[in-house]
Coordinates of C-alpha atoms and ligand atoms in Angstrom, one line a residue:
X159 CA 0.0 0.0 0.0
X160 CA 1.2 3.4 -0.9
X161 CA -0.1 7.0 -0.3
X162 CA -1.8 8.3 -3.4
X163 CA 0.2 11.5 -3.5
X164 CA 3.5 9.6 -3.1
X165 CA 2.6 7.3 -6.0
X166 CA 1.6 10.2 -8.3
X167 CA 4.7 12.0 -7.4
X168 CA 6.9 8.9 -8.1
X169 CA 5.2 8.5 -11.5
X170 CA 6.2 12.1 -12.3
X171 CA 2.7 13.6 -12.4
X172 CA 4.2 16.5 -10.5
X173 CA 5.9 17.6 -7.3
X174 CA 4.3 16.7 -4.0
X175 CA 2.6 20.1 -3.7
X176 CA 1.5 20.1 -7.3
X177 CA 0.0 16.7 -6.9
X178 CA -1.9 17.8 -3.8
X179 CA -3.4 20.6 -5.7
X180 CA -4.5 18.4 -8.6
X181 CA -6.1 16.0 -6.1
X182 CA -8.1 18.8 -4.7
X183 CA -9.2 19.8 -8.1
X184 CA -10.7 16.3 -8.5
X185 CA -8.4 15.3 -11.4
X186 CA -7.5 11.9 -9.9
X187 CA -9.7 8.8 -9.6
X188 CA -9.1 5.4 -8.0
X189 CA -11.2 2.6 -9.4
X190 CA -13.5 5.1 -11.0
X191 CA -14.1 7.2 -7.9
X192 CA -12.6 10.7 -7.6
X193 CA -10.2 10.8 -4.6
X194 CA -9.1 14.2 -3.2
X195 CA -7.2 13.0 -0.1
X196 CA -3.4 12.9 -0.6
X197 CA -3.0 10.4 2.2
X198 CA -5.5 8.0 0.6
X199 CA -3.8 4.5 0.5
X200 CA -3.8 2.6 -2.8
X201 CA -2.8 -0.9 -3.7
X202 CA -0.2 0.1 -6.3
X203 CA -0.3 -3.1 -8.3
X204 CA -4.1 -3.6 -8.6
X205 CA -5.9 -0.3 -8.1
X206 CA -6.9 1.5 -11.3
X207 CA -5.7 5.0 -11.0
X208 CA -6.4 7.7 -13.5
X209 CA -5.2 11.3 -13.8
X210 CA -7.3 13.5 -16.0
X211 CA -9.0 10.4 -17.2
X212 CA -5.8 8.7 -18.3
X213 CA -4.5 5.6 -16.6
X214 CA -1.4 6.0 -14.4
X215 CA 0.5 2.8 -14.4
X216 CA 2.6 2.2 -11.3
X217 CA 6.1 1.0 -11.9
X218 CA 8.7 0.3 -9.3
X219 CA 11.6 0.9 -11.8
X220 CA 12.0 2.5 -15.1
X221 CA 14.2 1.5 -18.0
X222 CA 15.5 3.6 -20.9
X223 CA 17.7 2.9 -23.8
X224 CA 20.1 5.7 -24.8
X225 CA 22.0 6.0 -28.0
X226 CA 25.1 7.4 -26.2
X227 CA 26.9 10.0 -28.1
X228 CA 30.7 10.3 -28.0
X229 CA 32.0 13.0 -25.5
X230 CA 29.6 12.1 -22.7
X231 CA 30.8 10.1 -19.7
X232 CA 28.9 7.0 -18.4
X233 CA 28.6 8.3 -14.9
X234 CA 25.9 9.9 -12.8
X235 CA 28.0 13.0 -11.9
X236 CA 31.2 14.5 -13.2
X237 CA 32.9 17.8 -12.4
X238 CA 33.8 18.7 -15.9
X239 CA 31.9 16.6 -18.4
X240 CA 28.4 16.0 -19.4
X241 CA 27.1 12.7 -18.1
X242 CA 24.5 10.2 -19.4
X243 CA 22.3 10.8 -16.3
X244 CA 22.2 14.5 -17.3
X245 CA 21.1 13.6 -20.8
X246 CA 18.0 11.9 -19.4
X247 CA 17.1 14.7 -17.0
X248 CA 14.0 15.6 -19.0
X249 CA 12.5 12.3 -18.1
X250 CA 12.0 13.7 -14.6
X251 CA 14.1 10.8 -13.2
X252 CA 17.3 12.1 -11.8
X253 CA 18.4 8.8 -10.2
X254 CA 18.9 6.8 -13.3
X255 CA 22.3 5.2 -13.7
X256 CA 24.0 3.4 -16.6
X257 CA 24.2 -0.3 -16.7
X258 CA 27.9 -0.7 -17.2
X259 CA 30.3 1.9 -18.6
X260 CA 31.1 2.9 -22.1
X261 CA 34.2 5.0 -22.5
X262 CA 33.7 8.7 -23.2
X263 CA 34.5 8.3 -26.9
X264 CA 32.3 5.1 -27.2
X265 CA 28.9 5.5 -28.8
X266 CA 25.8 3.3 -28.8
X267 CA 23.4 1.4 -26.6
X268 CA 23.4 2.2 -23.0
X269 CA 20.7 0.9 -20.7
X270 CA 19.7 3.5 -18.1
X271 CA 17.7 2.4 -15.1
X272 CA 17.1 2.8 -11.3
X273 CA 16.9 -1.0 -10.9
X274 CA 20.1 -1.9 -9.1
X275 CA 19.3 -5.6 -8.9
X276 CA 18.8 -5.9 -12.7
X277 CA 22.0 -3.9 -13.3
X278 CA 23.9 -6.3 -11.1
X279 CA 22.5 -9.3 -12.9
X280 CA 23.4 -8.0 -16.3
X281 CA 26.9 -7.0 -15.4
X282 CA 27.8 -10.2 -13.6
X283 CA 30.4 -12.1 -15.7
X284 CA 28.8 -15.3 -14.5
X285 CA 25.6 -14.5 -16.4
X286 CA 27.5 -14.3 -19.7
X287 CA 25.4 -11.5 -21.0
X288 CA 26.6 -10.8 -24.6
X289 CA 27.6 -7.4 -25.6
X290 CA 28.3 -6.7 -29.3
X291 CA 30.6 -3.9 -30.4
X292 CA 31.1 -2.5 -33.8
X293 CA 34.8 -1.7 -33.9
X294 CA 36.6 0.4 -36.4
X295 CA 40.2 -0.7 -36.7
X296 CA 43.5 1.0 -37.7
X297 CA 44.4 -2.0 -39.8
X298 CA 42.9 -5.3 -41.1
X299 CA 43.0 -8.3 -38.8
X300 CA 44.8 -11.4 -39.9
X301 CA 43.3 -14.9 -39.5
X302 CA 45.7 -15.4 -36.6
X303 CA 44.5 -12.2 -34.9
X304 CA 40.9 -13.4 -35.2
X305 CA 41.8 -16.8 -33.6
X306 CA 43.6 -15.1 -30.8
X307 CA 40.8 -12.7 -30.0
X308 CA 38.2 -15.5 -30.1
X309 CA 40.2 -17.7 -27.8
X310 CA 41.1 -15.0 -25.3
X311 CA 44.0 -12.7 -25.1
X312 CA 46.2 -11.3 -22.4
X313 CA 45.2 -7.7 -22.0
X314 CA 47.8 -6.9 -19.4
X315 CA 47.8 -6.5 -15.6
X316 CA 47.3 -10.3 -15.3
X317 CA 43.9 -10.2 -17.1
X318 CA 42.9 -12.6 -19.8
X319 CA 39.7 -12.4 -21.7
X320 CA 37.1 -15.1 -22.0
X321 CA 36.3 -16.5 -25.5
X322 CA 34.8 -14.0 -27.8
X323 CA 33.3 -13.9 -31.3
X324 CA 34.7 -11.9 -34.2
X325 CA 32.7 -11.1 -37.4
X326 CA 34.4 -9.3 -40.1
X327 CA 32.1 -6.6 -41.6
X328 CA 34.6 -4.8 -43.8
X329 CA 38.4 -4.9 -44.0
X330 CA 38.8 -2.4 -41.1
X331 CA 35.4 -2.9 -39.4
X332 CA 34.4 -5.9 -37.2
X333 CA 31.7 -6.9 -34.8
X334 CA 33.1 -8.2 -31.6
X335 CA 30.9 -10.1 -29.1
X336 CA 32.1 -10.3 -25.5
X337 CA 30.5 -11.4 -22.3
X338 CA 32.6 -9.4 -19.9
X339 CA 33.1 -5.8 -19.3
X340 CA 36.7 -5.3 -18.1
X341 CA 38.0 -1.7 -18.1
X342 CA 38.7 -0.6 -21.7
X343 CA 38.3 -4.2 -22.7
X344 CA 37.7 -3.9 -26.4
X345 CA 40.5 -1.4 -26.8
X346 CA 42.9 -3.6 -24.8
X347 CA 41.9 -6.7 -26.8
X348 CA 42.8 -5.0 -30.1
X349 CA 46.0 -3.7 -28.6
X350 CA 46.9 -7.2 -27.5
X351 CA 47.0 -8.2 -31.2
X352 CA 48.9 -5.1 -32.3
X353 CA 46.0 -3.2 -33.6
X354 CA 44.1 -0.1 -32.5
X355 CA 40.5 0.9 -32.1
X356 CA 39.6 4.0 -34.1
X357 CA 35.9 4.0 -33.4
X358 CA 33.7 2.0 -31.0
X359 CA 30.0 1.6 -30.9
X360 CA 27.9 -0.9 -28.8
X361 CA 24.9 -2.4 -30.6
X362 CA 23.0 -5.0 -28.7
X363 CA 23.4 -6.1 -25.1
X364 CA 21.8 -9.2 -23.6
X365 CA 19.2 -9.4 -26.4
X366 CA 18.3 -5.7 -26.2
X367 CA 18.9 -4.1 -29.5
X368 CA 19.6 -0.4 -30.1
X369 CA 16.6 1.1 -31.7
X370 CA 17.8 2.4 -35.1
X371 CA 15.4 5.3 -35.0
X372 CA 17.3 6.8 -32.1
X373 CA 19.7 9.4 -33.2
X374 CA 22.9 9.9 -31.2
X375 CA 21.9 11.4 -27.9
X376 CA 18.3 10.3 -28.1
X377 CA 16.6 7.9 -25.7
X378 CA 13.3 6.1 -25.2
X379 CA 11.6 3.9 -22.6
X380 CA 11.9 0.2 -23.1
X381 CA 8.7 -1.6 -24.1
X382 CA 7.2 -4.3 -21.8
X383 CA 8.6 -7.0 -24.2
X384 CA 12.1 -5.5 -24.0
X385 CA 12.0 -5.3 -20.2
X386 CA 10.8 -8.9 -20.0
X387 CA 13.6 -9.9 -22.4
X388 CA 16.4 -8.4 -20.4
X389 CA 15.0 -9.8 -17.1
X390 CA 14.5 -13.2 -18.6
X391 CA 18.1 -13.2 -19.7
X392 CA 17.4 -14.1 -23.4
X393 CA 20.4 -13.4 -25.5
Ligands
URA492 N1 35.5 -1.7 -24.4 C1 36.2 -0.5 -24.4 O1 37.4 -0.5 -24.6 N2 35.5 0.6 -24.3 C2 34.2 0.6 -24.1 O2 33.6 1.7 -24.0 C3 33.5 -0.6 -24.0 C4 34.2 -1.7 -24.1

């Protein structure tokens, strides 16, 4: 059970005082009856709540996909740089954090949520959630390089990567699928075979695909199917 004003506030209908005013004006109904009391208790999962006649669906967590532009850091706060959390401030949710980190110069799919449990699951190397990167290279890969990358390479500081998949898209452009997220992993993997990453973009992650209609810097909420997909761990 939740106070009606708190629920409306959490669903970004307005601030606590705005919500109280709207309640007084008779703009909110619960199961078809107008409710004006802010302290009215609702069963958030089952009560039918409407605001100005439109249903208000209660959700404990929210999920957005962002097409991260280069030049923005995957952090919630930063002293000097724009952050991905700031890019989503118009959603009204200021406590969204990125699931995993993309480097400042990396573009592409970034899942933003306030669901810590899901983030933890998706990032755990034990879950083998696949992440696919489109990688622009300084030079073409040899067959030997591909084999090395796929079997796992030493990326320094005692770290060795797990098996990966390489798909050659063009001479200097590959798709690399990995299941881990070590610091600068893709860049270090290519360095390990004497190459260099010139551009890096993440496409899908754990079955979640980047919506091709999202321009760089744009975001949208995940659909119910997409949420179920990432929670179910389909890849
Ligand atoms: N690997 C990298 O090197 N950078 C990223 O942003 C993601 C994976």
